[in-house]
Amino acid sequence: MESSAPPGRTRAANGRRNGRQPRNGHELRAYARERLIESRLTPNAISIAGLVGNLVAAFLVTQRLFTLAGVAFILGSVMDTLDGRYSRMSGKGTLFGAFFDSTLDRIEEGIVLAAVAGYFAVTGDDFAAAMCVVAVLGSLMVSYTRARAEALGVECKVGLATRPVRVVILSIGLVFAKGAGLGDFELLAPAVYLIAALTIVTTVQRVWHVRNELSNEATRPPEL
């Protein structure tokens, strides 16, 4: 019976068993991937690492170390992206792991935006602080509408303010915040405004999309 493993991974495994080191980039990547899969690393551990990165980012925001906060937020968000891919690649994923990952994603985004809201409140920018609350609520609604739609059997990935888009916008805002030391920029407040606006628009888009899909389903003639 032929092996179902990818050729690159098979060659890397054979090379390791024979004591031969990978000779090219493809074999090296396959070898590293195999070693990672065989390790004790779990998707949940990666998810927790992402949470830690975002907690560090929130703390750095309270200290007004915005550039470092942006770096920590980016690293934490990268972990959030990797846990799902690693779960699929390694076969170590579980239903609870998927639930745990989604739950932590919502917590992480809220924690960082809450820290940003606290910063604006201390500096007297009440409107920006209020917009942080709107951004958190909008982000939660973007995720909730998709989850509720999929529970009804409707795929719902439409809209502008997906999680990666929100991460990019907030990362730019943190790295180029006032006093960050990267030029005379103040992009943190505009980033929050943009997230708030886009999440509201995306929520409306998803509600409309689900309405249309369910209406089409209701009017579709039954299959014979």
C-alpha positions as protocol buffer text, in pm:
chain_id: "A"
residue {
  index: 1
  type: MET
  ca { x: 0 y: 0 z: 0 }
}
residue {
  index: 2
  type: GLU
  ca { x: 134 y: 340 z: -93 }
}
residue {
  index: 3
  type: SER
  ca { x: 189 y: 599 z: 179 }
}
residue {
  index: 4
  type: SER
  ca { x: -59 y: 887 z: 189 }
}
residue {
  index: 5
  type: ALA
  ca { x: 196 y: 1126 z: 339 }
}
residue {
  index: 6
  type: PRO
  ca { x: 309 y: 1417 z: 120 }
}
residue {
  index: 7
  type: PRO
  ca { x: 631 y: 1338 z: -73 }
}
residue {
  index: 8
  type: GLY
  ca { x: 826 y: 1616 z: 93 }
}
residue {
  index: 9
  type: ARG
  ca { x: 728 y: 1499 z: 436 }
}
residue {
  index: 10
  type: THR
  ca { x: 805 y: 1138 z: 348 }
}
residue {
  index: 11
  type: ARG
  ca { x: 1152 y: 1227 z: 220 }
}
residue {
  index: 12
  type: ALA
  ca { x: 1220 y: 1435 z: 528 }
}
residue {
  index: 13
  type: ALA
  ca { x: 1107 y: 1151 z: 755 }
}
residue {
  index: 14
  type: ASN
  ca { x: 1318 y: 898 z: 568 }
}
residue {
  index: 15
  type: GLY
  ca { x: 1616 y: 1132 z: 580 }
}
residue {
  index: 16
  type: ARG
  ca { x: 1578 y: 1170 z: 954 }
}
residue {
  index: 17
  type: ARG
  ca { x: 1555 y: 795 z: 1006 }
}
residue {
  index: 18
  type: ASN
  ca { x: 1863 y: 743 z: 790 }
}
residue {
  index: 19
  type: GLY
  ca { x: 2056 y: 1012 z: 974 }
}
residue {
  index: 20
  type: ARG
  ca { x: 2063 y: 1239 z: 667 }
}
residue {
  index: 21
  type: GLN
  ca { x: 1995 y: 1608 z: 715 }
}
residue {
  index: 22
  type: PRO
  ca { x: 1746 y: 1785 z: 484 }
}
residue {
  index: 23
  type: ARG
  ca { x: 1927 y: 1907 z: 173 }
}
residue {
  index: 24
  type: ASN
  ca { x: 1700 y: 2183 z: 44 }
}
residue {
  index: 25
  type: GLY
  ca { x: 1440 y: 2431 z: 159 }
}
residue {
  index: 26
  type: HIS
  ca { x: 1146 y: 2208 z: 77 }
}
residue {
  index: 27
  type: GLU
  ca { x: 1283 y: 1915 z: 276 }
}
residue {
  index: 28
  type: LEU
  ca { x: 1382 y: 2146 z: 562 }
}
residue {
  index: 29
  type: ARG
  ca { x: 1030 y: 2288 z: 587 }
}
residue {
  index: 30
  type: ALA
  ca { x: 879 y: 1939 z: 570 }
}
residue {
  index: 31
  type: TYR
  ca { x: 1122 y: 1817 z: 838 }
}
residue {
  index: 32
  type: ALA
  ca { x: 1044 y: 2115 z: 1064 }
}
residue {
  index: 33
  type: ARG
  ca { x: 670 y: 2064 z: 1013 }
}
residue {
  index: 34
  type: GLU
  ca { x: 697 y: 1696 z: 1103 }
}
residue {
  index: 35
  type: ARG
  ca { x: 900 y: 1770 z: 1415 }
}
residue {
  index: 36
  type: LEU
  ca { x: 646 y: 2031 z: 1519 }
}
residue {
  index: 37
  type: ILE
  ca { x: 355 y: 1792 z: 1470 }
}
residue {
  index: 38
  type: GLU
  ca { x: 536 y: 1521 z: 1668 }
}
residue {
  index: 39
  type: SER
  ca { x: 603 y: 1761 z: 1955 }
}
residue {
  index: 40
  type: ARG
  ca { x: 380 y: 1807 z: 2258 }
}
residue {
  index: 41
  type: LEU
  ca { x: 270 y: 2149 z: 2135 }
}
residue {
  index: 42
  type: THR
  ca { x: -107 y: 2178 z: 2116 }
}
residue {
  index: 43
  type: PRO
  ca { x: -334 y: 2431 z: 1943 }
}
residue {
  index: 44
  type: ASN
  ca { x: -465 y: 2535 z: 2285 }
}
residue {
  index: 45
  type: ALA
  ca { x: -110 y: 2621 z: 2395 }
}
residue {
  index: 46
  type: ILE
  ca { x: -73 y: 2848 z: 2091 }
}
residue {
  index: 47
  type: SER
  ca { x: -408 y: 3009 z: 2172 }
}
residue {
  index: 48
  type: ILE
  ca { x: -293 y: 3078 z: 2528 }
}
residue {
  index: 49
  type: ALA
  ca { x: 32 y: 3227 z: 2393 }
}
residue {
  index: 50
  type: GLY
  ca { x: -182 y: 3462 z: 2184 }
}
residue {
  index: 51
  type: LEU
  ca { x: -377 y: 3563 z: 2494 }
}
residue {
  index: 52
  type: VAL
  ca { x: -54 y: 3638 z: 2680 }
}
residue {
  index: 53
  type: GLY
  ca { x: 68 y: 3853 z: 2391 }
}
residue {
  index: 54
  type: ASN
  ca { x: -251 y: 4058 z: 2396 }
}
residue {
  index: 55
  type: LEU
  ca { x: -241 y: 4095 z: 2775 }
}
residue {
  index: 56
  type: VAL
  ca { x: 112 y: 4229 z: 2742 }
}
residue {
  index: 57
  type: ALA
  ca { x: -6 y: 4467 z: 2469 }
}
residue {
  index: 58
  type: ALA
  ca { x: -287 y: 4597 z: 2692 }
}
residue {
  index: 59
  type: PHE
  ca { x: -45 y: 4652 z: 2980 }
}
residue {
  index: 60
  type: LEU
  ca { x: 198 y: 4838 z: 2753 }
}
residue {
  index: 61
  type: VAL
  ca { x: -86 y: 5064 z: 2637 }
}
residue {
  index: 62
  type: THR
  ca { x: -151 y: 5161 z: 2999 }
}
residue {
  index: 63
  type: GLN
  ca { x: 217 y: 5253 z: 3023 }
}
residue {
  index: 64
  type: ARG
  ca { x: 189 y: 5451 z: 2695 }
}
residue {
  index: 65
  type: LEU
  ca { x: 455 y: 5235 z: 2530 }
}
residue {
  index: 66
  type: PHE
  ca { x: 255 y: 5221 z: 2210 }
}
residue {
  index: 67
  type: THR
  ca { x: 519 y: 5090 z: 1971 }
}
residue {
  index: 68
  type: LEU
  ca { x: 595 y: 4796 z: 2198 }
}
residue {
  index: 69
  type: ALA
  ca { x: 222 y: 4747 z: 2251 }
}
residue {
  index: 70
  type: GLY
  ca { x: 174 y: 4732 z: 1875 }
}
residue {
  index: 71
  type: VAL
  ca { x: 449 y: 4471 z: 1842 }
}
residue {
  index: 72
  type: ALA
  ca { x: 303 y: 4260 z: 2124 }
}
residue {
  index: 73
  type: PHE
  ca { x: -45 y: 4290 z: 1972 }
}
residue {
  index: 74
  type: ILE
  ca { x: 83 y: 4181 z: 1632 }
}
residue {
  index: 75
  type: LEU
  ca { x: 266 y: 3881 z: 1780 }
}
residue {
  index: 76
  type: GLY
  ca { x: -36 y: 3781 z: 1984 }
}
residue {
  index: 77
  type: SER
  ca { x: -260 y: 3811 z: 1679 }
}
residue {
  index: 78
  type: VAL
  ca { x: -19 y: 3599 z: 1474 }
}
residue {
  index: 79
  type: MET
  ca { x: -55 y: 3328 z: 1738 }
}
residue {
  index: 80
  type: ASP
  ca { x: -432 y: 3354 z: 1694 }
}
residue {
  index: 81
  type: THR
  ca { x: -385 y: 3287 z: 1324 }
}
residue {
  index: 82
  type: LEU
  ca { x: -139 y: 3002 z: 1370 }
}
residue {
  index: 83
  type: ASP
  ca { x: -344 y: 2800 z: 1618 }
}
residue {
  index: 84
  type: GLY
  ca { x: -615 y: 2724 z: 1363 }
}
residue {
  index: 85
  type: ARG
  ca { x: -368 y: 2633 z: 1091 }
}
residue {
  index: 86
  type: TYR
  ca { x: -164 y: 2417 z: 1328 }
}
residue {
  index: 87
  type: SER
  ca { x: -483 y: 2246 z: 1442 }
}
residue {
  index: 88
  type: ARG
  ca { x: -570 y: 2147 z: 1086 }
}
residue {
  index: 89
  type: MET
  ca { x: -214 y: 2056 z: 991 }
}
residue {
  index: 90
  type: SER
  ca { x: -139 y: 1842 z: 1296 }
}
residue {
  index: 91
  type: GLY
  ca { x: -476 y: 1678 z: 1339 }
}
residue {
  index: 92
  type: LYS
  ca { x: -466 y: 1773 z: 1708 }
}
residue {
  index: 93
  type: GLY
  ca { x: -770 y: 1997 z: 1688 }
}
residue {
  index: 94
  type: THR
  ca { x: -1080 y: 1926 z: 1895 }
}
residue {
  index: 95
  type: LEU
  ca { x: -1428 y: 2075 z: 1907 }
}
residue {
  index: 96
  type: PHE
  ca { x: -1346 y: 2227 z: 2245 }
}
residue {
  index: 97
  type: GLY
  ca { x: -1025 y: 2370 z: 2101 }
}
residue {
  index: 98
  type: ALA
  ca { x: -1221 y: 2550 z: 1828 }
}
residue {
  index: 99
  type: PHE
  ca { x: -1461 y: 2687 z: 2090 }
}
residue {
  index: 100
  type: PHE
  ca { x: -1172 y: 2786 z: 2320 }
}
residue {
  index: 101
  type: ASP
  ca { x: -989 y: 2963 z: 2036 }
}
residue {
  index: 102
  type: SER
  ca { x: -1295 y: 3166 z: 1934 }
}
residue {
  index: 103
  type: THR
  ca { x: -1363 y: 3262 z: 2296 }
}
residue {
  index: 104
  type: LEU
  ca { x: -1007 y: 3383 z: 2351 }
}
residue {
  index: 105
  type: ASP
  ca { x: -1017 y: 3583 z: 2027 }
}
residue {
  index: 106
  type: ARG
  ca { x: -1310 y: 3786 z: 2157 }
}
residue {
  index: 107
  type: ILE
  ca { x: -1145 y: 3836 z: 2497 }
}
residue {
  index: 108
  type: GLU
  ca { x: -815 y: 3946 z: 2345 }
}
residue {
  index: 109
  type: GLU
  ca { x: -964 y: 4208 z: 2117 }
}
residue {
  index: 110
  type: GLY
  ca { x: -1176 y: 4347 z: 2397 }
}
residue {
  index: 111
  type: ILE
  ca { x: -883 y: 4366 z: 2640 }
}
residue {
  index: 112
  type: VAL
  ca { x: -664 y: 4574 z: 2407 }
}
residue {
  index: 113
  type: LEU
  ca { x: -946 y: 4808 z: 2307 }
}
residue {
  index: 114
  type: ALA
  ca { x: -1043 y: 4847 z: 2674 }
}
residue {
  index: 115
  type: ALA
  ca { x: -686 y: 4953 z: 2753 }
}
residue {
  index: 116
  type: VAL
  ca { x: -698 y: 5202 z: 2465 }
}
residue {
  index: 117
  type: ALA
  ca { x: -1031 y: 5335 z: 2598 }
}
residue {
  index: 118
  type: GLY
  ca { x: -871 y: 5380 z: 2940 }
}
residue {
  index: 119
  type: TYR
  ca { x: -587 y: 5577 z: 2783 }
}
residue {
  index: 120
  type: PHE
  ca { x: -829 y: 5809 z: 2603 }
}
residue {
  index: 121
  type: ALA
  ca { x: -1036 y: 5855 z: 2920 }
}
residue {
  index: 122
  type: VAL
  ca { x: -727 y: 5956 z: 3121 }
}
residue {
  index: 123
  type: THR
  ca { x: -617 y: 6202 z: 2853 }
}
residue {
  index: 124
  type: GLY
  ca { x: -964 y: 6362 z: 2843 }
}
residue {
  index: 125
  type: ASP
  ca { x: -1068 y: 6239 z: 2498 }
}
residue {
  index: 126
  type: ASP
  ca { x: -1414 y: 6118 z: 2595 }
}
residue {
  index: 127
  type: PHE
  ca { x: -1535 y: 6076 z: 2237 }
}
residue {
  index: 128
  type: ALA
  ca { x: -1246 y: 5845 z: 2144 }
}
residue {
  index: 129
  type: ALA
  ca { x: -1304 y: 5645 z: 2462 }
}
residue {
  index: 130
  type: ALA
  ca { x: -1671 y: 5606 z: 2369 }
}
residue {
  index: 131
  type: MET
  ca { x: -1575 y: 5495 z: 2020 }
}
residue {
  index: 132
  type: CYS
  ca { x: -1360 y: 5221 z: 2172 }
}
residue {
  index: 133
  type: VAL
  ca { x: -1674 y: 5086 z: 2337 }
}
residue {
  index: 134
  type: VAL
  ca { x: -1854 y: 5101 z: 2001 }
}
residue {
  index: 135
  type: ALA
  ca { x: -1559 y: 4923 z: 1837 }
}
residue {
  index: 136
  type: VAL
  ca { x: -1569 y: 4644 z: 2096 }
}
residue {
  index: 137
  type: LEU
  ca { x: -1946 y: 4605 z: 2060 }
}
residue {
  index: 138
  type: GLY
  ca { x: -1919 y: 4611 z: 1681 }
}
residue {
  index: 139
  type: SER
  ca { x: -1641 y: 4352 z: 1680 }
}
residue {
  index: 140
  type: LEU
  ca { x: -1846 y: 4122 z: 1900 }
}
residue {
  index: 141
  type: MET
  ca { x: -2148 y: 4164 z: 1673 }
}
residue {
  index: 142
  type: VAL
  ca { x: -1943 y: 4084 z: 1363 }
}
residue {
  index: 143
  type: SER
  ca { x: -1838 y: 3756 z: 1521 }
}
residue {
  index: 144
  type: TYR
  ca { x: -2181 y: 3683 z: 1670 }
}
residue {
  index: 145
  type: THR
  ca { x: -2371 y: 3733 z: 1345 }
}
residue {
  index: 146
  type: ARG
  ca { x: -2143 y: 3488 z: 1168 }
}
residue {
  index: 147
  type: ALA
  ca { x: -2169 y: 3229 z: 1445 }
}
residue {
  index: 148
  type: ARG
  ca { x: -2548 y: 3261 z: 1465 }
}
residue {
  index: 149
  type: ALA
  ca { x: -2584 y: 3245 z: 1089 }
}
residue {
  index: 150
  type: GLU
  ca { x: -2371 y: 2931 z: 1065 }
}
residue {
  index: 151
  type: ALA
  ca { x: -2583 y: 2775 z: 1340 }
}
residue {
  index: 152
  type: LEU
  ca { x: -2879 y: 2829 z: 1107 }
}
residue {
  index: 153
  type: GLY
  ca { x: -2690 y: 2669 z: 820 }
}
residue {
  index: 154
  type: VAL
  ca { x: -2601 y: 2994 z: 641 }
}
residue {
  index: 155
  type: GLU
  ca { x: -2242 y: 3072 z: 548 }
}
residue {
  index: 156
  type: CYS
  ca { x: -2171 y: 3429 z: 651 }
}
residue {
  index: 157
  type: LYS
  ca { x: -1825 y: 3563 z: 571 }
}
residue {
  index: 158
  type: VAL
  ca { x: -1938 y: 3883 z: 400 }
}
residue {
  index: 159
  type: GLY
  ca { x: -1836 y: 4229 z: 513 }
}
residue {
  index: 160
  type: LEU
  ca { x: -1529 y: 4446 z: 542 }
}
residue {
  index: 161
  type: ALA
  ca { x: -1433 y: 4429 z: 909 }
}
residue {
  index: 162
  type: THR
  ca { x: -1314 y: 4072 z: 940 }
}
residue {
  index: 163
  type: ARG
  ca { x: -1080 y: 3985 z: 1226 }
}
residue {
  index: 164
  type: PRO
  ca { x: -757 y: 4019 z: 1018 }
}
residue {
  index: 165
  type: VAL
  ca { x: -868 y: 4362 z: 891 }
}
residue {
  index: 166
  type: ARG
  ca { x: -941 y: 4483 z: 1244 }
}
residue {
  index: 167
  type: VAL
  ca { x: -603 y: 4354 z: 1363 }
}
residue {
  index: 168
  type: VAL
  ca { x: -419 y: 4540 z: 1086 }
}
residue {
  index: 169
  type: ILE
  ca { x: -604 y: 4866 z: 1155 }
}
residue {
  index: 170
  type: LEU
  ca { x: -548 y: 4855 z: 1531 }
}
residue {
  index: 171
  type: SER
  ca { x: -184 y: 4752 z: 1486 }
}
residue {
  index: 172
  type: ILE
  ca { x: -121 y: 5057 z: 1267 }
}
residue {
  index: 173
  type: GLY
  ca { x: -298 y: 5276 z: 1520 }
}
residue {
  index: 174
  type: LEU
  ca { x: -83 y: 5148 z: 1807 }
}
residue {
  index: 175
  type: VAL
  ca { x: 248 y: 5165 z: 1622 }
}
residue {
  index: 176
  type: PHE
  ca { x: 176 y: 5519 z: 1503 }
}
residue {
  index: 177
  type: ALA
  ca { x: 10 y: 5650 z: 1819 }
}
residue {
  index: 178
  type: LYS
  ca { x: 97 y: 5987 z: 1965 }
}
residue {
  index: 179
  type: GLY
  ca { x: 428 y: 5965 z: 2147 }
}
residue {
  index: 180
  type: ALA
  ca { x: 521 y: 5634 z: 1988 }
}
residue {
  index: 181
  type: GLY
  ca { x: 837 y: 5788 z: 1848 }
}
residue {
  index: 182
  type: LEU
  ca { x: 776 y: 5694 z: 1484 }
}
residue {
  index: 183
  type: GLY
  ca { x: 725 y: 6039 z: 1340 }
}
residue {
  index: 184
  type: ASP
  ca { x: 469 y: 6307 z: 1414 }
}
residue {
  index: 185
  type: PHE
  ca { x: 164 y: 6082 z: 1377 }
}
residue {
  index: 186
  type: GLU
  ca { x: -153 y: 6029 z: 1572 }
}
residue {
  index: 187
  type: LEU
  ca { x: -333 y: 5736 z: 1418 }
}
residue {
  index: 188
  type: LEU
  ca { x: -467 y: 5560 z: 1725 }
}
residue {
  index: 189
  type: ALA
  ca { x: -792 y: 5755 z: 1749 }
}
residue {
  index: 190
  type: PRO
  ca { x: -856 y: 5739 z: 1370 }
}
residue {
  index: 191
  type: ALA
  ca { x: -792 y: 5364 z: 1383 }
}
residue {
  index: 192
  type: VAL
  ca { x: -1054 y: 5323 z: 1656 }
}
residue {
  index: 193
  type: TYR
  ca { x: -1303 y: 5536 z: 1459 }
}
residue {
  index: 194
  type: LEU
  ca { x: -1244 y: 5327 z: 1149 }
}
residue {
  index: 195
  type: ILE
  ca { x: -1290 y: 4998 z: 1336 }
}
residue {
  index: 196
  type: ALA
  ca { x: -1612 y: 5126 z: 1494 }
}
residue {
  index: 197
  type: ALA
  ca { x: -1752 y: 5238 z: 1158 }
}
residue {
  index: 198
  type: LEU
  ca { x: -1650 y: 4925 z: 967 }
}
residue {
  index: 199
  type: THR
  ca { x: -1783 y: 4686 z: 1230 }
}
residue {
  index: 200
  type: ILE
  ca { x: -2123 y: 4858 z: 1226 }
}
residue {
  index: 201
  type: VAL
  ca { x: -2132 y: 4840 z: 845 }
}
residue {
  index: 202
  type: THR
  ca { x: -2024 y: 4475 z: 850 }
}
residue {
  index: 203
  type: THR
  ca { x: -2289 y: 4384 z: 1107 }
}
residue {
  index: 204
  type: VAL
  ca { x: -2557 y: 4540 z: 886 }
}
residue {
  index: 205
  type: GLN
  ca { x: -2413 y: 4361 z: 582 }
}
residue {
  index: 206
  type: ARG
  ca { x: -2428 y: 4025 z: 757 }
}
residue {
  index: 207
  type: VAL
  ca { x: -2780 y: 4076 z: 888 }
}
residue {
  index: 208
  type: TRP
  ca { x: -2895 y: 4166 z: 536 }
}
residue {
  index: 209
  type: HIS
  ca { x: -2707 y: 3873 z: 387 }
}
residue {
  index: 210
  type: VAL
  ca { x: -2863 y: 3623 z: 628 }
}
residue {
  index: 211
  type: ARG
  ca { x: -3208 y: 3770 z: 568 }
}
residue {
  index: 212
  type: ASN
  ca { x: -3170 y: 3725 z: 193 }
}
residue {
  index: 213
  type: GLU
  ca { x: -3032 y: 3373 z: 226 }
}
residue {
  index: 214
  type: LEU
  ca { x: -3312 y: 3259 z: 456 }
}
residue {
  index: 215
  type: SER
  ca { x: -3572 y: 3425 z: 234 }
}
residue {
  index: 216
  type: ASN
  ca { x: -3434 y: 3246 z: -70 }
}
residue {
  index: 217
  type: GLU
  ca { x: -3435 y: 2920 z: 121 }
}
residue {
  index: 218
  type: ALA
  ca { x: -3800 y: 2969 z: 221 }
}
residue {
  index: 219
  type: THR
  ca { x: -3913 y: 3042 z: -136 }
}
residue {
  index: 220
  type: ARG
  ca { x: -3709 y: 2766 z: -299 }
}
residue {
  index: 221
  type: PRO
  ca { x: -3933 y: 2488 z: -430 }
}
residue {
  index: 222
  type: PRO
  ca { x: -3893 y: 2154 z: -254 }
}
residue {
  index: 223
  type: GLU
  ca { x: -3677 y: 1894 z: -425 }
}
residue {
  index: 224
  type: LEU
  ca { x: -3866 y: 1598 z: -569 }
}
